[in-house]
């Protein structure tokens, strides 16, 4: 397996609408249970991919959830293309996929996290006088 390989740093989103970090994804993953597969499908992962993830981490639900989220996040980043914001609109996709999976509570939490991030970004712009 590819254990122990550090994942590239993750910044999903854009400065205007906020970012999601690895830490944010981790906290989301800790709140997900068996519905992680539904969420994966709603995020556009193939059934085969989800089967593989489940097989790779068959004794560890937490690892399954994280693997699914990171796989999604990396494909979001990769599909952005060179020079594009990594995963622009990804946050909105995650939020609506969570709602579609019956986890409106988590969707709102993600929105809150991101909103805090955007506010910090704006504040920092004010400080440097932009």
mmCIF file of C-alpha atoms in Angstrom:
data_model
loop_
_atom_site.group_PDB
_atom_site.id
_atom_site.type_symbol
_atom_site.label_atom_id
_atom_site.label_comp_id
_atom_site.label_asym_id
_atom_site.label_seq_id
_atom_site.Cartn_x
_atom_site.Cartn_y
_atom_site.Cartn_z
ATOM 1 C CA UNK A 1 0.000 0.000 0.000
ATOM 2 C CA UNK A 2 0.974 3.656 -0.079
ATOM 3 C CA UNK A 3 1.013 4.111 3.692
ATOM 4 C CA UNK A 4 3.239 6.809 5.043
ATOM 5 C CA UNK A 5 3.269 8.893 1.874
ATOM 6 C CA UNK A 6 2.548 12.498 2.810
ATOM 7 C CA UNK A 7 -0.367 13.932 0.902
ATOM 8 C CA UNK A 8 0.222 17.215 -0.891
ATOM 9 C CA UNK A 9 -1.116 20.151 1.116
ATOM 10 C CA UNK A 10 -4.748 20.708 0.485
ATOM 11 C CA UNK A 11 -6.508 23.986 -0.097
ATOM 12 C CA UNK A 12 -9.920 23.378 -1.520
ATOM 13 C CA UNK A 13 -11.852 26.441 -2.456
ATOM 14 C CA UNK A 14 -10.905 30.010 -3.240
ATOM 15 C CA UNK A 15 -10.144 33.154 -1.241
ATOM 16 C CA UNK A 16 -13.522 34.732 -1.949
ATOM 17 C CA UNK A 17 -15.598 31.825 -0.682
ATOM 18 C CA UNK A 18 -13.100 30.363 1.742
ATOM 19 C CA UNK A 19 -10.943 27.269 1.958
ATOM 20 C CA UNK A 20 -11.217 23.815 3.416
ATOM 21 C CA UNK A 21 -8.011 22.341 4.830
ATOM 22 C CA UNK A 22 -6.968 18.786 5.721
ATOM 23 C CA UNK A 23 -7.895 19.538 9.329
ATOM 24 C CA UNK A 24 -11.392 20.564 8.248
ATOM 25 C CA UNK A 25 -11.812 17.399 6.175
ATOM 26 C CA UNK A 26 -10.588 15.335 9.098
ATOM 27 C CA UNK A 27 -13.181 16.840 11.422
ATOM 28 C CA UNK A 28 -15.887 16.203 8.810
ATOM 29 C CA UNK A 29 -14.736 12.596 8.432
ATOM 30 C CA UNK A 30 -14.950 11.984 12.177
ATOM 31 C CA UNK A 31 -18.653 12.832 12.074
ATOM 32 C CA UNK A 32 -19.498 10.547 9.162
ATOM 33 C CA UNK A 33 -20.632 6.974 9.577
ATOM 34 C CA UNK A 34 -21.974 4.382 7.197
ATOM 35 C CA UNK A 35 -23.348 7.117 4.945
ATOM 36 C CA UNK A 36 -19.815 7.874 3.703
ATOM 37 C CA UNK A 37 -20.471 5.750 0.609
ATOM 38 C CA UNK A 38 -23.610 7.698 -0.264
ATOM 39 C CA UNK A 39 -21.622 10.878 0.186
ATOM 40 C CA UNK A 40 -18.875 9.494 -2.053
ATOM 41 C CA UNK A 41 -21.354 8.743 -4.818
ATOM 42 C CA UNK A 42 -22.887 12.207 -4.417
ATOM 43 C CA UNK A 43 -19.398 13.670 -4.766
ATOM 44 C CA UNK A 44 -18.993 11.867 -8.081
ATOM 45 C CA UNK A 45 -16.752 8.957 -7.062
ATOM 46 C CA UNK A 46 -17.424 5.740 -8.915
ATOM 47 C CA UNK A 47 -18.959 2.724 -7.201
ATOM 48 C CA UNK A 48 -15.791 0.757 -8.070
ATOM 49 C CA UNK A 49 -13.583 3.364 -6.424
ATOM 50 C CA UNK A 50 -15.686 3.217 -3.246
ATOM 51 C CA UNK A 51 -15.530 -0.586 -3.265
ATOM 52 C CA UNK A 52 -11.740 -0.394 -3.542
ATOM 53 C CA UNK A 53 -11.480 2.082 -0.677
ATOM 54 C CA UNK A 54 -13.711 -0.092 1.469
ATOM 55 C CA UNK A 55 -11.607 -3.144 0.654
ATOM 56 C CA UNK A 56 -8.303 -1.372 1.324
ATOM 57 C CA UNK A 57 -9.392 -0.232 4.779
ATOM 58 C CA UNK A 58 -11.866 -2.963 5.555
ATOM 59 C CA UNK A 59 -11.398 -2.934 9.324
ATOM 60 C CA UNK A 60 -11.347 0.798 9.793
ATOM 61 C CA UNK A 61 -14.400 2.915 9.048
ATOM 62 C CA UNK A 62 -12.548 6.121 9.882
ATOM 63 C CA UNK A 63 -9.830 5.334 7.349
ATOM 64 C CA UNK A 64 -12.454 4.532 4.691
ATOM 65 C CA UNK A 65 -14.133 7.889 5.199
ATOM 66 C CA UNK A 66 -10.859 9.807 5.116
ATOM 67 C CA UNK A 67 -9.584 7.935 2.064
ATOM 68 C CA UNK A 68 -12.808 8.771 0.225
ATOM 69 C CA UNK A 69 -12.683 12.461 1.177
ATOM 70 C CA UNK A 70 -9.014 12.813 0.270
ATOM 71 C CA UNK A 71 -9.456 10.995 -3.005
ATOM 72 C CA UNK A 72 -12.274 13.381 -3.865
ATOM 73 C CA UNK A 73 -10.266 16.409 -2.729
ATOM 74 C CA UNK A 74 -7.239 15.424 -4.780
ATOM 75 C CA UNK A 75 -9.300 14.876 -7.899
ATOM 76 C CA UNK A 76 -10.934 18.277 -7.323
ATOM 77 C CA UNK A 77 -7.491 19.842 -7.134
ATOM 78 C CA UNK A 78 -6.207 17.954 -10.156
ATOM 79 C CA UNK A 79 -9.178 18.800 -12.351
ATOM 80 C CA UNK A 80 -8.711 22.518 -11.759
ATOM 81 C CA UNK A 81 -5.844 22.584 -14.251
ATOM 82 C CA UNK A 82 -2.654 24.628 -14.059
ATOM 83 C CA UNK A 83 -3.055 28.148 -12.752
ATOM 84 C CA UNK A 84 -6.674 27.636 -11.746
ATOM 85 C CA UNK A 85 -7.675 27.916 -8.115
ATOM 86 C CA UNK A 86 -7.473 24.454 -6.636
ATOM 87 C CA UNK A 87 -10.938 23.022 -6.336
ATOM 88 C CA UNK A 88 -12.824 26.230 -6.911
ATOM 89 C CA UNK A 89 -16.460 25.487 -6.182
ATOM 90 C CA UNK A 90 -15.396 22.304 -4.399
ATOM 91 C CA UNK A 91 -16.701 23.564 -1.084
ATOM 92 C CA UNK A 92 -20.146 24.177 -2.564
ATOM 93 C CA UNK A 93 -20.100 20.666 -4.066
ATOM 94 C CA UNK A 94 -19.190 19.132 -0.712
ATOM 95 C CA UNK A 95 -21.951 21.083 1.020
ATOM 96 C CA UNK A 96 -24.643 20.026 -1.434
ATOM 97 C CA UNK A 97 -23.406 16.407 -1.433
ATOM 98 C CA UNK A 98 -23.653 16.377 2.375
ATOM 99 C CA UNK A 99 -27.207 17.712 2.183
ATOM 100 C CA UNK A 100 -28.099 15.093 -0.451
ATOM 101 C CA UNK A 101 -26.693 12.418 1.868
ATOM 102 C CA UNK A 102 -29.012 13.505 4.654
ATOM 103 C CA UNK A 103 -26.337 15.338 6.642
ATOM 104 C CA UNK A 104 -27.586 18.902 6.605
ATOM 105 C CA UNK A 105 -26.018 19.364 10.052
ATOM 106 C CA UNK A 106 -22.547 18.674 8.673
ATOM 107 C CA UNK A 107 -23.214 20.749 5.567
ATOM 108 C CA UNK A 108 -23.982 23.749 7.763
ATOM 109 C CA UNK A 109 -20.869 23.101 9.811
ATOM 110 C CA UNK A 110 -18.715 23.139 6.677
ATOM 111 C CA UNK A 111 -20.358 26.391 5.617
ATOM 112 C CA UNK A 112 -19.529 27.883 9.022
ATOM 113 C CA UNK A 113 -15.878 26.773 8.841
ATOM 114 C CA UNK A 114 -15.521 28.300 5.407
ATOM 115 C CA UNK A 115 -17.276 31.506 6.371
ATOM 116 C CA UNK A 116 -14.829 31.984 9.258
ATOM 117 C CA UNK A 117 -11.942 31.471 6.836
ATOM 118 C CA UNK A 118 -13.316 34.055 4.409
ATOM 119 C CA UNK A 119 -13.755 36.578 7.191
ATOM 120 C CA UNK A 120 -10.120 36.063 8.259
ATOM 121 C CA UNK A 121 -9.025 36.577 4.654
ATOM 122 C CA UNK A 122 -10.956 39.838 4.397
ATOM 123 C CA UNK A 123 -9.608 41.047 7.725
ATOM 124 C CA UNK A 124 -6.054 40.370 6.619
ATOM 125 C CA UNK A 125 -6.668 42.385 3.452
ATOM 126 C CA UNK A 126 -7.912 45.290 5.574
ATOM 127 C CA UNK A 127 -4.790 45.103 7.719
ATOM 128 C CA UNK A 128 -2.466 45.437 4.735
ATOM 129 C CA UNK A 129 -4.639 48.270 3.479
ATOM 130 C CA UNK A 130 -5.985 46.733 0.263
#
